[in-house]
């Protein structure tokens, strides 16, 4: 679930299964490729449902990052200090947002 800050829809939080909140910044479709190593979240503009979460080049990537449609928004998480922290955030968010998925072993 997202929570808006006082800056319109530029910044949003999503919570992981742990209850930790992660701050994301909205980016344009053209910018998505610039953040290939960062955690990216794609939502439906109308429902705000999360459609995809991950990063380009994920190992074992069963569902690659989709091409953004005009009906979708992209957000990037820039606060992970390294790939290990990014992967922990990904697993926490993935099991929080998509609660029917079991956590991956770390």
Short mmCIF file of N, CA and C in Angstrom, two decimals:
data_model
loop_
_atom_site.label_atom_id
_atom_site.label_comp_id
_atom_site.label_asym_id
_atom_site.label_seq_id
_atom_site.Cartn_x
_atom_site.Cartn_y
_atom_site.Cartn_z
N UNK A 1 0.84 -1.17 0.00
CA UNK A 1 0.00 0.00 0.00
C UNK A 1 0.88 1.23 0.00
N UNK A 2 0.51 2.24 -0.71
CA UNK A 2 1.33 3.44 -0.77
C UNK A 2 0.75 4.54 0.09
N UNK A 3 1.63 5.44 0.47
CA UNK A 3 1.21 6.60 1.24
C UNK A 3 1.90 7.80 0.65
N UNK A 4 1.14 8.79 0.27
CA UNK A 4 1.72 9.96 -0.36
C UNK A 4 2.29 10.90 0.67
N UNK A 5 3.38 11.57 0.30
CA UNK A 5 3.93 12.66 1.09
C UNK A 5 3.24 13.92 0.62
N UNK A 6 3.70 15.06 1.05
CA UNK A 6 3.08 16.31 0.65
C UNK A 6 3.50 16.79 -0.72
N UNK A 7 4.07 15.94 -1.55
CA UNK A 7 4.61 16.35 -2.85
C UNK A 7 3.84 15.72 -4.00
N UNK A 8 2.53 15.67 -3.90
CA UNK A 8 1.75 15.06 -4.96
C UNK A 8 2.06 13.59 -5.04
N UNK A 9 2.22 13.09 -6.24
CA UNK A 9 2.51 11.67 -6.41
C UNK A 9 3.97 11.43 -6.78
N UNK A 10 4.84 12.39 -6.53
CA UNK A 10 6.27 12.24 -6.85
C UNK A 10 6.96 11.22 -5.95
N UNK A 11 6.59 11.19 -4.67
CA UNK A 11 7.20 10.28 -3.71
C UNK A 11 6.11 9.46 -3.04
N UNK A 12 6.37 8.16 -2.89
CA UNK A 12 5.42 7.27 -2.21
C UNK A 12 6.17 6.24 -1.40
N UNK A 13 5.52 5.77 -0.35
CA UNK A 13 6.03 4.68 0.46
C UNK A 13 5.25 3.41 0.14
N UNK A 14 5.96 2.28 0.15
CA UNK A 14 5.33 0.97 0.15
C UNK A 14 5.91 0.20 1.32
N UNK A 15 5.09 -0.61 1.96
CA UNK A 15 5.52 -1.38 3.13
C UNK A 15 5.80 -2.82 2.76
N UNK A 16 6.83 -3.36 3.40
CA UNK A 16 7.18 -4.76 3.22
C UNK A 16 6.47 -5.63 4.24
N UNK A 17 6.68 -6.92 4.14
CA UNK A 17 6.08 -7.88 5.07
C UNK A 17 6.55 -7.62 6.50
N UNK A 18 7.75 -7.07 6.65
CA UNK A 18 8.31 -6.78 7.97
C UNK A 18 7.67 -5.57 8.62
N UNK A 19 6.93 -4.78 7.84
CA UNK A 19 6.37 -3.53 8.33
C UNK A 19 7.25 -2.34 8.00
N UNK A 20 8.47 -2.60 7.53
CA UNK A 20 9.38 -1.51 7.14
C UNK A 20 8.82 -0.80 5.92
N UNK A 21 8.91 0.54 5.91
CA UNK A 21 8.42 1.32 4.78
C UNK A 21 9.60 1.73 3.90
N UNK A 22 9.39 1.68 2.59
CA UNK A 22 10.42 2.01 1.61
C UNK A 22 9.95 3.18 0.77
N UNK A 23 10.80 4.19 0.65
CA UNK A 23 10.48 5.39 -0.11
C UNK A 23 10.86 5.20 -1.57
N UNK A 24 9.93 5.52 -2.47
CA UNK A 24 10.14 5.45 -3.91
C UNK A 24 9.90 6.82 -4.54
N UNK A 25 10.58 7.09 -5.63
CA UNK A 25 10.45 8.33 -6.40
C UNK A 25 9.88 8.00 -7.77
N UNK A 26 8.86 8.73 -8.18
CA UNK A 26 8.27 8.49 -9.51
C UNK A 26 9.26 8.94 -10.58
N UNK A 27 9.39 8.13 -11.62
CA UNK A 27 10.26 8.44 -12.75
C UNK A 27 9.47 8.30 -14.04
N UNK A 28 9.98 8.91 -15.09
CA UNK A 28 9.30 8.83 -16.38
C UNK A 28 9.66 7.50 -17.05
N UNK A 29 8.84 7.04 -17.99
CA UNK A 29 9.14 5.80 -18.70
C UNK A 29 10.52 5.83 -19.36
N UNK A 30 10.94 6.99 -19.83
CA UNK A 30 12.24 7.12 -20.49
C UNK A 30 13.40 6.93 -19.51
N UNK A 31 13.17 7.16 -18.23
CA UNK A 31 14.22 7.06 -17.22
C UNK A 31 14.41 5.65 -16.66
N UNK A 32 13.47 4.78 -16.89
CA UNK A 32 13.52 3.44 -16.28
C UNK A 32 14.85 2.74 -16.59
N UNK A 33 15.31 2.79 -17.81
CA UNK A 33 16.56 2.12 -18.19
C UNK A 33 17.77 2.69 -17.44
N UNK A 34 17.69 3.94 -17.01
CA UNK A 34 18.79 4.57 -16.27
C UNK A 34 18.95 3.98 -14.88
N UNK A 35 17.96 3.27 -14.41
CA UNK A 35 17.96 2.72 -13.05
C UNK A 35 17.96 1.19 -13.07
N UNK A 36 18.70 0.62 -13.97
CA UNK A 36 18.71 -0.84 -14.17
C UNK A 36 19.12 -1.62 -12.92
N UNK A 37 19.97 -1.05 -12.08
CA UNK A 37 20.44 -1.76 -10.88
C UNK A 37 19.62 -1.42 -9.64
N UNK A 38 18.67 -0.51 -9.77
CA UNK A 38 17.84 -0.10 -8.64
C UNK A 38 16.52 -0.86 -8.65
N UNK A 39 15.89 -0.88 -7.50
CA UNK A 39 14.59 -1.51 -7.36
C UNK A 39 13.54 -0.61 -7.99
N UNK A 40 12.78 -1.16 -8.94
CA UNK A 40 11.75 -0.40 -9.65
C UNK A 40 10.41 -1.06 -9.38
N UNK A 41 9.40 -0.23 -9.22
CA UNK A 41 8.04 -0.69 -8.96
C UNK A 41 7.14 -0.07 -10.02
N UNK A 42 6.30 -0.88 -10.66
CA UNK A 42 5.38 -0.39 -11.70
C UNK A 42 3.96 -0.55 -11.18
N UNK A 43 3.18 0.53 -11.30
CA UNK A 43 1.80 0.51 -10.82
C UNK A 43 0.83 0.87 -11.94
N UNK A 44 -0.40 0.48 -11.74
CA UNK A 44 -1.49 0.91 -12.59
C UNK A 44 -1.90 2.30 -12.11
N UNK A 45 -1.95 3.28 -13.00
CA UNK A 45 -2.27 4.66 -12.61
C UNK A 45 -3.64 4.77 -11.96
N UNK A 46 -4.62 4.06 -12.50
CA UNK A 46 -5.99 4.21 -12.02
C UNK A 46 -6.19 3.54 -10.66
N UNK A 47 -5.80 2.29 -10.53
CA UNK A 47 -6.05 1.56 -9.29
C UNK A 47 -4.91 1.67 -8.28
N UNK A 48 -3.73 2.10 -8.74
CA UNK A 48 -2.50 2.15 -7.96
C UNK A 48 -2.02 0.77 -7.53
N UNK A 49 -2.56 -0.28 -8.11
CA UNK A 49 -2.10 -1.64 -7.81
C UNK A 49 -0.69 -1.83 -8.36
N UNK A 50 0.13 -2.52 -7.58
CA UNK A 50 1.49 -2.83 -8.02
C UNK A 50 1.42 -3.97 -9.02
N UNK A 51 1.97 -3.74 -10.21
CA UNK A 51 1.94 -4.74 -11.27
C UNK A 51 3.25 -5.51 -11.39
N UNK A 52 4.35 -4.84 -11.01
CA UNK A 52 5.67 -5.46 -11.15
C UNK A 52 6.62 -4.82 -10.16
N UNK A 53 7.54 -5.61 -9.62
CA UNK A 53 8.56 -5.14 -8.69
C UNK A 53 9.84 -5.89 -8.97
N UNK A 54 10.93 -5.18 -9.13
CA UNK A 54 12.20 -5.84 -9.36
C UNK A 54 13.22 -4.88 -9.93
N UNK A 55 14.24 -5.45 -10.56
CA UNK A 55 15.24 -4.64 -11.24
C UNK A 55 15.69 -5.39 -12.48
N UNK A 56 16.18 -4.65 -13.45
CA UNK A 56 16.63 -5.28 -14.69
C UNK A 56 17.84 -6.13 -14.37
N UNK A 57 17.96 -7.25 -15.01
CA UNK A 57 19.11 -8.12 -14.81
C UNK A 57 19.03 -8.96 -13.55
N UNK A 58 17.83 -9.09 -12.97
CA UNK A 58 17.68 -9.95 -11.79
C UNK A 58 18.03 -11.37 -12.17
N UNK A 59 18.78 -12.05 -11.29
CA UNK A 59 19.05 -13.45 -11.56
C UNK A 59 17.75 -14.22 -11.34
N UNK A 60 17.56 -15.25 -12.09
CA UNK A 60 16.34 -16.06 -12.00
C UNK A 60 15.10 -15.19 -12.29
N UNK A 61 15.23 -14.33 -13.27
CA UNK A 61 14.16 -13.40 -13.59
C UNK A 61 13.08 -14.09 -14.42
N UNK A 62 12.07 -14.59 -13.74
CA UNK A 62 10.98 -15.30 -14.41
C UNK A 62 10.01 -14.34 -15.09
N UNK A 63 9.91 -13.16 -14.55
CA UNK A 63 9.04 -12.14 -15.13
C UNK A 63 9.85 -10.87 -15.37
N UNK A 64 10.39 -10.71 -16.57
CA UNK A 64 11.22 -9.53 -16.85
C UNK A 64 10.40 -8.24 -16.75
N UNK A 65 11.12 -7.14 -16.57
CA UNK A 65 10.45 -5.84 -16.47
C UNK A 65 9.65 -5.59 -17.73
N UNK A 66 8.38 -5.31 -17.57
CA UNK A 66 7.55 -5.05 -18.76
C UNK A 66 7.82 -3.67 -19.34
N UNK A 67 7.46 -3.48 -20.58
CA UNK A 67 7.52 -2.16 -21.19
C UNK A 67 6.38 -1.35 -20.60
N UNK A 68 6.70 -0.15 -20.14
CA UNK A 68 5.68 0.69 -19.52
C UNK A 68 4.64 1.13 -20.52
N UNK A 69 3.39 1.06 -20.09
CA UNK A 69 2.26 1.52 -20.90
C UNK A 69 1.85 2.91 -20.40
N UNK A 70 1.14 3.69 -21.21
CA UNK A 70 0.68 5.01 -20.75
C UNK A 70 -0.21 4.94 -19.51
N UNK A 71 -0.82 3.80 -19.26
CA UNK A 71 -1.71 3.64 -18.10
C UNK A 71 -0.95 3.24 -16.84
N UNK A 72 0.39 3.26 -16.90
CA UNK A 72 1.19 2.81 -15.78
C UNK A 72 2.18 3.89 -15.33
N UNK A 73 2.58 3.80 -14.06
CA UNK A 73 3.62 4.67 -13.50
C UNK A 73 4.78 3.80 -13.05
N UNK A 74 5.98 4.39 -13.04
CA UNK A 74 7.17 3.70 -12.55
C UNK A 74 7.76 4.50 -11.39
N UNK A 75 8.22 3.78 -10.39
CA UNK A 75 8.84 4.37 -9.21
C UNK A 75 10.16 3.64 -8.96
N UNK A 76 11.16 4.36 -8.47
CA UNK A 76 12.47 3.77 -8.18
C UNK A 76 12.82 4.00 -6.71
N UNK A 77 13.42 2.98 -6.10
CA UNK A 77 13.91 3.07 -4.72
C UNK A 77 15.41 3.35 -4.80
N UNK A 78 15.82 4.51 -4.33
CA UNK A 78 17.22 4.94 -4.47
C UNK A 78 18.02 4.84 -3.17
N UNK A 79 17.43 4.37 -2.10
CA UNK A 79 18.08 4.43 -0.80
C UNK A 79 18.81 3.15 -0.39
N UNK A 80 18.77 2.11 -1.19
CA UNK A 80 19.54 0.90 -0.88
C UNK A 80 21.01 1.18 -1.14
N UNK A 81 21.86 0.91 -0.15
CA UNK A 81 23.28 1.24 -0.27
C UNK A 81 24.05 0.31 -1.19
N UNK A 82 23.59 -0.92 -1.33
CA UNK A 82 24.28 -1.87 -2.19
C UNK A 82 23.29 -2.92 -2.68
N UNK A 83 23.78 -3.85 -3.49
CA UNK A 83 22.87 -4.85 -4.08
C UNK A 83 22.28 -5.78 -3.02
N UNK A 84 23.02 -6.06 -1.94
CA UNK A 84 22.48 -6.93 -0.88
C UNK A 84 21.30 -6.24 -0.19
N UNK A 85 21.43 -4.95 0.10
CA UNK A 85 20.33 -4.22 0.73
C UNK A 85 19.15 -4.10 -0.23
N UNK A 86 19.43 -3.89 -1.50
CA UNK A 86 18.37 -3.83 -2.52
C UNK A 86 17.61 -5.15 -2.56
N UNK A 87 18.35 -6.26 -2.54
CA UNK A 87 17.71 -7.57 -2.61
C UNK A 87 16.88 -7.88 -1.36
N UNK A 88 17.35 -7.44 -0.18
CA UNK A 88 16.56 -7.62 1.05
C UNK A 88 15.27 -6.81 0.96
N UNK A 89 15.38 -5.57 0.48
CA UNK A 89 14.19 -4.72 0.31
C UNK A 89 13.23 -5.35 -0.69
N UNK A 90 13.77 -5.89 -1.77
CA UNK A 90 12.94 -6.53 -2.79
C UNK A 90 12.15 -7.69 -2.19
N UNK A 91 12.82 -8.55 -1.45
CA UNK A 91 12.15 -9.71 -0.85
C UNK A 91 11.10 -9.28 0.16
N UNK A 92 11.43 -8.28 0.98
CA UNK A 92 10.48 -7.78 1.99
C UNK A 92 9.25 -7.16 1.31
N UNK A 93 9.48 -6.33 0.31
CA UNK A 93 8.37 -5.70 -0.40
C UNK A 93 7.55 -6.72 -1.18
N UNK A 94 8.24 -7.63 -1.84
CA UNK A 94 7.57 -8.64 -2.67
C UNK A 94 6.60 -9.46 -1.83
N UNK A 95 7.05 -9.87 -0.63
CA UNK A 95 6.19 -10.69 0.22
C UNK A 95 5.16 -9.84 0.96
N UNK A 96 5.39 -8.53 1.05
CA UNK A 96 4.41 -7.64 1.65
C UNK A 96 3.32 -7.23 0.67
N UNK A 97 3.73 -6.86 -0.52
CA UNK A 97 2.79 -6.40 -1.55
C UNK A 97 2.03 -7.58 -2.15
N UNK A 98 2.77 -8.62 -2.47
CA UNK A 98 2.16 -9.82 -3.06
C UNK A 98 2.14 -10.88 -1.95
N UNK A 99 1.26 -10.73 -0.99
CA UNK A 99 1.29 -11.53 0.24
C UNK A 99 1.11 -13.03 0.03
N UNK A 100 0.71 -13.42 -1.16
CA UNK A 100 0.54 -14.85 -1.44
C UNK A 100 1.87 -15.51 -1.81
N UNK A 101 2.96 -14.74 -1.90
CA UNK A 101 4.28 -15.29 -2.24
C UNK A 101 5.06 -15.51 -0.96
N UNK A 102 5.70 -16.66 -0.83
CA UNK A 102 6.52 -16.95 0.34
C UNK A 102 7.85 -16.22 0.22
N UNK A 103 8.44 -15.79 1.35
CA UNK A 103 9.75 -15.13 1.30
C UNK A 103 10.81 -16.08 0.76
N UNK A 104 11.78 -15.50 0.05
CA UNK A 104 12.91 -16.29 -0.43
C UNK A 104 13.89 -16.42 0.71
N UNK A 105 14.62 -17.55 0.75
CA UNK A 105 15.67 -17.71 1.76
C UNK A 105 16.78 -16.72 1.46
N UNK A 106 17.28 -16.10 2.53
CA UNK A 106 18.36 -15.13 2.33
C UNK A 106 19.69 -15.80 2.52
#
